[in-house]
mmCIF file of C-alpha atoms and ligand atoms in Angstrom:
data_model
loop_
_atom_site.group_PDB
_atom_site.id
_atom_site.type_symbol
_atom_site.label_atom_id
_atom_site.label_comp_id
_atom_site.label_asym_id
_atom_site.label_seq_id
_atom_site.Cartn_x
_atom_site.Cartn_y
_atom_site.Cartn_z
ATOM 1 C CA MET A 1 0.028 -0.021 0.015
ATOM 2 C CA ALA A 2 1.351 3.404 -0.994
ATOM 3 C CA ASP A 3 1.922 5.600 2.095
ATOM 4 C CA PHE A 4 0.369 8.818 0.718
ATOM 5 C CA LYS A 5 -0.023 10.246 4.079
ATOM 6 C CA GLY A 6 3.699 9.611 4.961
ATOM 7 C CA MET A 7 4.716 11.280 1.532
ATOM 8 C CA ALA A 8 2.674 14.422 2.528
ATOM 9 C CA GLU A 9 3.959 14.451 6.055
ATOM 10 C CA ALA A 10 7.618 14.079 4.818
ATOM 11 C CA LEU A 11 7.099 16.821 2.391
ATOM 12 C CA ILE A 12 5.714 19.269 5.063
ATOM 13 C CA GLN A 13 8.695 18.432 7.147
ATOM 14 C CA GLY A 14 10.977 19.096 4.225
ATOM 15 C CA ASP A 15 12.479 15.594 4.341
ATOM 16 C CA ALA A 16 13.512 15.054 0.718
ATOM 17 C CA ALA A 17 15.007 11.715 1.247
ATOM 18 C CA THR A 18 11.867 10.155 2.799
ATOM 19 C CA VAL A 19 9.687 11.742 -0.037
ATOM 20 C CA ALA A 20 11.961 10.204 -2.613
ATOM 21 C CA LYS A 21 12.008 6.818 -0.926
ATOM 22 C CA LEU A 22 8.211 6.662 -0.403
ATOM 23 C CA VAL A 23 7.505 7.824 -4.011
ATOM 24 C CA GLN A 24 9.954 5.187 -5.348
ATOM 25 C CA GLU A 25 8.319 2.454 -3.280
ATOM 26 C CA ALA A 26 4.874 3.441 -4.581
ATOM 27 C CA LEU A 27 6.184 3.412 -8.158
ATOM 28 C CA ASP A 28 7.712 -0.091 -7.531
ATOM 29 C CA GLU A 29 4.303 -1.275 -6.201
ATOM 30 C CA GLY A 30 2.875 -0.275 -9.612
ATOM 31 C CA VAL A 31 0.922 2.743 -8.194
ATOM 32 C CA ASP A 32 -0.035 5.421 -10.991
ATOM 33 C CA ALA A 33 2.303 8.337 -11.014
ATOM 34 C CA LYS A 34 -0.610 10.832 -11.327
ATOM 35 C CA LYS A 35 -2.214 9.208 -8.253
ATOM 36 C CA ILE A 36 1.033 9.730 -6.296
ATOM 37 C CA LEU A 37 1.192 13.361 -7.390
ATOM 38 C CA ASP A 38 -2.462 13.971 -6.615
ATOM 39 C CA GLU A 39 -2.833 12.061 -3.386
ATOM 40 C CA GLY A 40 0.650 12.316 -1.881
ATOM 41 C CA LEU A 41 2.667 15.229 -3.157
ATOM 42 C CA ILE A 42 0.103 17.977 -3.923
ATOM 43 C CA PRO A 43 -1.825 17.557 -0.700
ATOM 44 C CA GLY A 44 1.471 17.997 1.193
ATOM 45 C CA MET A 45 2.410 21.150 -0.809
ATOM 46 C CA ASP A 46 -1.160 22.538 -0.243
ATOM 47 C CA VAL A 47 -0.685 22.271 3.531
ATOM 48 C CA VAL A 48 2.662 24.044 3.284
ATOM 49 C CA GLY A 49 1.016 26.800 1.023
ATOM 50 C CA VAL A 50 -1.808 27.397 3.521
ATOM 51 C CA LYS A 51 0.608 27.500 6.489
ATOM 52 C CA PHE A 52 2.811 29.944 4.773
ATOM 53 C CA LYS A 53 -0.160 32.087 3.767
ATOM 54 C CA ASN A 54 -1.180 32.094 7.505
ATOM 55 C CA GLY A 55 2.299 32.919 8.631
ATOM 56 C CA GLU A 56 2.767 29.676 10.438
ATOM 57 C CA VAL A 57 5.932 28.798 8.432
ATOM 58 C CA TYR A 58 8.386 31.143 6.852
ATOM 59 C CA VAL A 59 10.554 31.170 3.787
ATOM 60 C CA PRO A 60 13.308 28.719 4.738
ATOM 61 C CA GLU A 61 10.758 25.960 5.679
ATOM 62 C CA VAL A 62 8.888 26.548 2.399
ATOM 63 C CA LEU A 63 12.069 26.259 0.324
ATOM 64 C CA VAL A 64 13.092 23.075 2.079
ATOM 65 C CA SER A 65 9.579 21.626 1.481
ATOM 66 C CA ALA A 66 9.666 22.654 -2.113
ATOM 67 C CA ARG A 67 13.085 20.980 -2.486
ATOM 68 C CA ALA A 68 11.403 17.731 -1.075
ATOM 69 C CA MET A 69 8.597 18.245 -3.501
ATOM 70 C CA THR A 70 11.176 18.440 -6.325
ATOM 71 C CA ALA A 71 12.912 15.146 -5.233
ATOM 72 C CA GLY A 72 9.525 13.488 -5.548
ATOM 73 C CA MET A 73 8.646 15.226 -8.822
ATOM 74 C CA LYS A 74 11.988 14.204 -10.459
ATOM 75 C CA LEU A 75 11.037 10.502 -10.078
ATOM 76 C CA LEU A 76 7.430 11.183 -11.389
ATOM 77 C CA GLU A 77 8.168 13.685 -14.212
ATOM 78 C CA PRO A 78 9.551 11.104 -16.720
ATOM 79 C CA ILE A 79 6.577 8.859 -16.174
ATOM 80 C CA LEU A 80 3.946 11.435 -16.354
ATOM 81 C CA ALA A 81 5.537 12.840 -19.526
ATOM 82 C CA LYS A 82 5.567 9.273 -21.017
ATOM 83 C CA THR A 83 1.840 8.606 -20.113
ATOM 84 C CA GLY A 84 1.056 11.966 -21.678
ATOM 85 C CA ALA A 85 -0.629 13.342 -18.564
ATOM 86 C CA LYS A 86 -1.480 16.875 -19.657
ATOM 87 C CA PRO A 87 -0.386 19.953 -17.660
ATOM 88 C CA LYS A 88 -3.172 22.202 -16.535
ATOM 89 C CA GLY A 89 -1.531 24.867 -18.625
ATOM 90 C CA THR A 90 1.672 26.607 -19.257
ATOM 91 C CA ILE A 91 3.113 29.708 -17.482
ATOM 92 C CA VAL A 92 6.113 31.698 -18.618
ATOM 93 C CA ILE A 93 7.489 33.234 -15.466
ATOM 94 C CA GLY A 94 10.344 35.535 -14.641
ATOM 95 C CA THR A 95 11.619 38.401 -12.564
ATOM 96 C CA VAL A 96 11.417 41.760 -14.578
ATOM 97 C CA ARG A 97 14.292 43.676 -16.075
ATOM 98 C CA GLY A 98 16.841 45.092 -13.556
ATOM 99 C CA ASP A 99 15.540 42.920 -10.766
ATOM 100 C CA LEU A 100 17.474 40.069 -9.257
ATOM 101 C CA HIS A 101 15.231 38.838 -6.503
ATOM 102 C CA ASP A 102 13.978 35.295 -7.313
ATOM 103 C CA ILE A 103 13.084 33.734 -3.986
ATOM 104 C CA GLY A 104 9.332 34.624 -4.332
ATOM 105 C CA LYS A 105 9.224 33.832 -8.026
ATOM 106 C CA ASN A 106 10.894 30.458 -7.367
ATOM 107 C CA LEU A 107 8.323 29.696 -4.681
ATOM 108 C CA VAL A 108 5.510 30.559 -6.916
ATOM 109 C CA ALA A 109 6.962 28.394 -9.758
ATOM 110 C CA MET A 110 7.294 25.440 -7.449
ATOM 111 C CA MET A 111 3.926 25.600 -6.156
ATOM 112 C CA LEU A 112 2.412 25.949 -9.483
ATOM 113 C CA LYS A 113 4.443 23.078 -10.620
ATOM 114 C CA GLY A 114 3.181 20.923 -7.759
ATOM 115 C CA ALA A 115 -0.338 22.026 -8.785
ATOM 116 C CA GLY A 116 0.125 20.487 -12.262
ATOM 117 C CA TRP A 117 1.292 23.662 -14.300
ATOM 118 C CA LYS A 118 4.104 23.453 -16.839
ATOM 119 C CA ILE A 119 6.689 26.095 -15.903
ATOM 120 C CA VAL A 120 8.887 27.971 -18.283
ATOM 121 C CA ASP A 121 11.174 29.715 -15.977
ATOM 122 C CA LEU A 122 13.109 32.751 -17.580
ATOM 123 C CA GLY A 123 14.946 33.462 -14.445
ATOM 124 C CA VAL A 124 15.883 37.160 -13.345
ATOM 125 C CA ASP A 125 16.408 40.372 -15.186
ATOM 126 C CA VAL A 126 14.137 39.418 -17.983
ATOM 127 C CA ASP A 127 13.621 41.702 -20.993
ATOM 128 C CA PRO A 128 9.949 42.478 -22.000
ATOM 129 C CA GLU A 129 10.445 40.936 -25.465
ATOM 130 C CA LYS A 130 11.805 37.760 -23.881
ATOM 131 C CA PHE A 131 8.614 37.334 -21.793
ATOM 132 C CA VAL A 132 6.354 37.839 -24.790
ATOM 133 C CA ASP A 133 8.264 35.939 -27.386
ATOM 134 C CA THR A 134 8.614 32.876 -25.113
ATOM 135 C CA ALA A 135 4.892 32.984 -24.190
ATOM 136 C CA MET A 136 3.982 33.045 -27.909
ATOM 137 C CA GLU A 137 6.358 30.229 -28.780
ATOM 138 C CA ASN A 138 5.014 28.059 -25.968
ATOM 139 C CA ASP A 139 1.334 28.872 -26.450
ATOM 140 C CA ALA A 140 1.388 29.826 -22.723
ATOM 141 C CA GLU A 141 -1.936 30.495 -20.946
ATOM 142 C CA VAL A 142 -0.231 32.888 -18.518
ATOM 143 C CA ILE A 143 2.695 35.149 -18.219
ATOM 144 C CA GLY A 144 3.854 35.628 -14.614
ATOM 145 C CA MET A 145 6.055 38.588 -13.656
ATOM 146 C CA SER A 146 7.706 39.179 -10.257
ATOM 147 C CA ALA A 147 9.372 42.511 -9.083
ATOM 148 C CA LEU A 148 10.692 43.372 -5.617
ATOM 149 C CA LEU A 149 11.971 46.875 -6.170
ATOM 150 C CA THR A 150 9.754 49.883 -6.630
ATOM 151 C CA THR A 151 12.361 50.984 -9.342
ATOM 152 C CA THR A 152 11.742 47.817 -11.400
ATOM 153 C CA MET A 153 7.937 47.290 -10.931
ATOM 154 C CA VAL A 154 7.352 49.809 -13.657
ATOM 155 C CA ASN A 155 8.985 47.436 -16.183
ATOM 156 C CA MET A 156 5.911 45.257 -15.779
ATOM 157 C CA LYS A 157 3.952 47.842 -17.858
ATOM 158 C CA SER A 158 6.454 47.424 -20.692
ATOM 159 C CA VAL A 159 5.717 43.730 -21.016
ATOM 160 C CA ILE A 160 1.916 44.400 -21.091
ATOM 161 C CA GLU A 161 2.633 47.018 -23.797
ATOM 162 C CA VAL A 162 4.805 44.531 -25.808
ATOM 163 C CA ALA A 163 2.271 41.855 -25.340
ATOM 164 C CA LYS A 164 -0.414 44.050 -26.922
ATOM 165 C CA GLU A 165 1.822 45.226 -29.725
ATOM 166 C CA LYS A 166 2.543 41.541 -30.599
ATOM 167 C CA GLY A 167 -0.905 40.264 -30.202
ATOM 168 C CA CYS A 168 -0.002 37.889 -27.399
ATOM 169 C CA GLY A 169 -3.183 36.268 -25.951
ATOM 170 C CA SER A 170 -1.522 35.085 -22.701
ATOM 171 C CA LYS A 171 -3.180 36.309 -19.408
ATOM 172 C CA ILE A 172 -0.787 38.425 -17.599
ATOM 173 C CA VAL A 173 -0.389 38.181 -13.730
ATOM 174 C CA VAL A 174 1.879 40.061 -11.451
ATOM 175 C CA GLY A 175 3.347 39.652 -7.957
ATOM 176 C CA GLY A 176 6.124 40.686 -5.650
ATOM 177 C CA ALA A 177 6.268 42.477 -2.240
ATOM 178 C CA PRO A 178 5.607 46.214 -3.602
ATOM 179 C CA ILE A 179 2.826 45.040 -5.997
ATOM 180 C CA THR A 180 -0.875 45.613 -5.087
ATOM 181 C CA GLN A 181 -4.137 44.871 -6.784
ATOM 182 C CA ASP A 182 -4.413 48.685 -7.510
ATOM 183 C CA PHE A 183 -1.093 48.679 -9.130
ATOM 184 C CA ALA A 184 -2.027 45.610 -11.256
ATOM 185 C CA ASP A 185 -5.241 47.232 -12.351
ATOM 186 C CA GLU A 186 -3.398 50.486 -13.187
ATOM 187 C CA ILE A 187 -0.989 48.840 -15.585
ATOM 188 C CA GLY A 188 -3.655 46.665 -17.034
ATOM 189 C CA ALA A 189 -2.614 43.322 -15.777
ATOM 190 C CA ASP A 190 -5.218 40.584 -15.751
ATOM 191 C CA GLY A 191 -4.407 39.283 -12.329
ATOM 192 C CA TYR A 192 -2.432 39.870 -9.142
ATOM 193 C CA ALA A 193 -1.699 37.410 -6.112
ATOM 194 C CA PRO A 194 -0.038 38.438 -2.956
ATOM 195 C CA ASP A 195 1.473 34.920 -2.353
ATOM 196 C CA ALA A 196 2.214 31.611 -3.858
ATOM 197 C CA ALA A 197 -0.987 29.847 -2.624
ATOM 198 C CA SER A 198 -3.111 32.501 -3.957
ATOM 199 C CA ALA A 199 -1.195 32.485 -7.319
ATOM 200 C CA VAL A 200 -2.160 28.815 -7.615
ATOM 201 C CA GLU A 201 -5.804 29.562 -6.932
ATOM 202 C CA LEU A 202 -5.787 32.350 -9.387
ATOM 203 C CA LEU A 203 -4.123 30.375 -12.199
ATOM 204 C CA ASN A 204 -6.436 27.348 -11.672
ATOM 205 C CA SER A 205 -9.411 29.686 -11.979
ATOM 206 C CA TYR A 206 -8.278 30.508 -15.510
ATOM 207 C CA VAL A 207 -8.372 26.925 -16.663
ATOM 208 C CA SER A 208 -11.171 25.396 -14.558
HETATM 209 C C1 B12 B 1 16.538 38.554 -0.198
HETATM 210 C C2 B12 B 1 16.670 40.048 -0.619
HETATM 211 C C3 B12 B 1 17.595 40.406 -1.489
HETATM 212 C C4 B12 B 1 18.596 39.372 -2.054
HETATM 213 C C5 B12 B 1 17.953 38.659 -3.195
HETATM 214 C C6 B12 B 1 18.401 37.080 -3.322
HETATM 215 C C7 B12 B 1 17.379 36.258 -4.222
HETATM 216 N N1 B12 B 1 18.051 35.342 -4.942
HETATM 217 O O1 B12 B 1 16.203 36.730 -4.456
HETATM 218 C C8 B12 B 1 19.835 40.224 -2.541
HETATM 219 C C9 B12 B 1 20.654 40.449 -1.463
HETATM 220 C C10 B12 B 1 20.439 39.905 -3.799
HETATM 221 C C11 B12 B 1 19.042 41.626 -2.749
HETATM 222 C C12 B12 B 1 19.526 42.733 -3.387
HETATM 223 C C13 B12 B 1 19.031 43.931 -3.422
HETATM 224 N N2 B12 B 1 17.925 44.376 -2.717
HETATM 225 CO CO1 B12 B 1 16.666 43.189 -1.749
HETATM 226 N N3 B12 B 1 15.732 42.222 -0.494
HETATM 227 C C14 B12 B 1 15.710 40.980 -0.129
HETATM 228 C C15 B12 B 1 14.606 40.711 0.949
HETATM 229 C C16 B12 B 1 15.284 40.772 2.286
HETATM 230 C C17 B12 B 1 13.773 39.547 0.845
HETATM 231 C C18 B12 B 1 12.978 39.344 -0.380
HETATM 232 C C19 B12 B 1 12.417 37.976 -0.449
HETATM 233 O O2 B12 B 1 13.013 37.011 -1.005
HETATM 234 N N4 B12 B 1 11.211 37.728 0.363
HETATM 235 C C20 B12 B 1 10.608 36.503 0.426
HETATM 236 C C21 B12 B 1 9.760 36.156 -0.708
HETATM 237 C C22 B12 B 1 9.106 34.760 -0.491
HETATM 238 O O3 B12 B 1 8.760 37.002 -0.806
HETATM 239 P P1 B12 B 1 8.328 37.922 -2.117
HETATM 240 O O4 B12 B 1 9.505 37.885 -3.001
HETATM 241 O O5 B12 B 1 7.525 38.915 -1.800
HETATM 242 O O6 B12 B 1 7.454 36.752 -2.903
HETATM 243 C C23 B12 B 1 6.062 36.384 -2.572
HETATM 244 C C24 B12 B 1 5.018 37.262 -3.024
HETATM 245 O O7 B12 B 1 5.409 38.626 -3.254
HETATM 246 C C25 B12 B 1 4.453 36.665 -4.237
HETATM 247 N N5 B12 B 1 5.161 36.723 -5.573
HETATM 248 C C26 B12 B 1 6.382 37.076 -5.719
HETATM 249 N N6 B12 B 1 6.607 36.999 -7.157
HETATM 250 C C27 B12 B 1 5.426 36.803 -7.707
HETATM 251 C C28 B12 B 1 5.114 36.654 -9.174
HETATM 252 C C29 B12 B 1 3.816 36.340 -9.275
HETATM 253 C C30 B12 B 1 3.501 36.152 -10.837
HETATM 254 C C31 B12 B 1 2.878 36.157 -8.312
HETATM 255 C C32 B12 B 1 1.508 35.931 -8.838
HETATM 256 C C33 B12 B 1 3.082 36.328 -7.014
HETATM 257 C C34 B12 B 1 4.442 36.585 -6.777
HETATM 258 O O8 B12 B 1 4.554 35.265 -3.850
HETATM 259 C C35 B12 B 1 5.782 35.079 -3.172
HETATM 260 C C36 B12 B 1 5.588 33.867 -2.254
HETATM 261 O O9 B12 B 1 4.593 34.016 -1.347
HETATM 262 C C37 B12 B 1 13.705 42.105 0.770
HETATM 263 C C38 B12 B 1 13.018 42.573 2.038
HETATM 264 C C39 B12 B 1 11.580 42.199 2.048
HETATM 265 N N7 B12 B 1 11.091 42.055 3.242
HETATM 266 O O10 B12 B 1 10.965 41.956 0.997
HETATM 267 C C40 B12 B 1 14.908 43.122 0.264
HETATM 268 C C41 B12 B 1 14.393 44.301 -0.646
HETATM 269 C C42 B12 B 1 13.377 43.870 -1.640
HETATM 270 N N8 B12 B 1 15.634 44.714 -1.295
HETATM 271 C C43 B12 B 1 15.849 45.911 -1.502
HETATM 272 C C44 B12 B 1 16.870 46.509 -2.118
HETATM 273 C C45 B12 B 1 16.979 48.105 -2.030
HETATM 274 C C46 B12 B 1 17.814 45.758 -2.849
HETATM 275 C C47 B12 B 1 19.146 46.246 -3.456
HETATM 276 C C48 B12 B 1 18.850 47.487 -4.401
HETATM 277 C C49 B12 B 1 20.147 46.589 -2.375
HETATM 278 C C50 B12 B 1 21.453 47.255 -2.994
HETATM 279 N N9 B12 B 1 21.566 48.406 -2.606
HETATM 280 O O11 B12 B 1 22.162 46.629 -3.683
HETATM 281 C C51 B12 B 1 19.575 45.046 -4.327
HETATM 282 C C52 B12 B 1 18.967 44.984 -5.705
HETATM 283 C C53 B12 B 1 19.485 44.015 -6.667
HETATM 284 C C54 B12 B 1 18.709 43.953 -7.857
HETATM 285 N N10 B12 B 1 19.031 44.650 -8.930
HETATM 286 O O12 B12 B 1 17.666 43.195 -7.710
HETATM 287 C C55 B12 B 1 14.635 46.687 -0.770
HETATM 288 C C56 B12 B 1 13.728 47.218 -1.924
HETATM 289 C C57 B12 B 1 13.223 48.589 -1.651
HETATM 290 C C58 B12 B 1 12.256 49.112 -2.651
HETATM 291 N N11 B12 B 1 11.203 49.654 -2.088
HETATM 292 O O13 B12 B 1 12.449 49.054 -3.773
HETATM 293 C C59 B12 B 1 13.989 45.662 0.117
HETATM 294 C C60 B12 B 1 12.448 45.747 0.327
HETATM 295 C C61 B12 B 1 14.868 45.834 1.524
HETATM 296 C C62 B12 B 1 14.485 47.075 2.099
HETATM 297 N N12 B12 B 1 13.525 47.110 3.021
HETATM 298 O O14 B12 B 1 15.173 48.043 1.790
HETATM 299 N N13 B12 B 1 17.878 41.691 -1.947
#
């Protein structure tokens, strides 16, 4: 019997070795990879997301859990790709031009990955054209931008302008400590989320 509860618990504790061990055992027993993701890993990451949102755990714990999630995902990814399990959608994500902060962006990407999204991560200091061209090449449902500096958050608007010019149909969501819903509305973004758990809820609402 696959130990889904144990997987979720180990993930919450950030115990990557146990997550990998339990995932491998379940695979060896012939348990479906998608079932392992849906009933073991994702429920664990959901708990982490909610705890983070409520201020019960902080960035270091979330990063450790995210690493444990990645350890499990690594074993499942080749199998999921083979069985053709479709991702919920694709997001092209990055930190805007001039900005090197990536901890929040990485958390959002990891949580979305755990929730079944395909992530195209452009990293930091990303040019507006790069966001838009990559989204169009990948037929991405969403472009996600992160900014942590008041001097770089303005660069989000350039991405929205380039997307309009090029006729890019992706929804554009923004986030980062200085970003607010008002700012998102002002620059014409489709969505804003204050944290990684809300980002998952927001993106899922676009495809459900
Ligand atoms: C860590 C850090 C750094 C690290 C970054 C390391 C890294 N790899 O990211 C380093 C040391 C490199 C750094 C450099 C600088 N930093 Co700095 N940094 C921080 C610090 C302490 C924490 C940021 C962080 O990681 N928070 C934790 C994450 C989890 O939170 P988050 O990013 O907000 O992300 C969450 C949400 O915002 C949201 N989210 C984030 N992105 C996205 C994207 C989408 C699409 C969505 C939906 C949601 C979303 O979800 C995330 C998870 O819940 C902040 C202080 C602070 N309290 O924010 C200063 C801070 C951002 N830095 C600041 C400054 C000034 C700088 C420097 C200019 C300092 C200098 N003089 O060199 C440089 C700038 C370098 C550059 N060009 O980017 C200022 C910015 C002031 C301002 N108003 O603009 C801050 C606020 C510190 C301060 N109080 O002065 N910094």
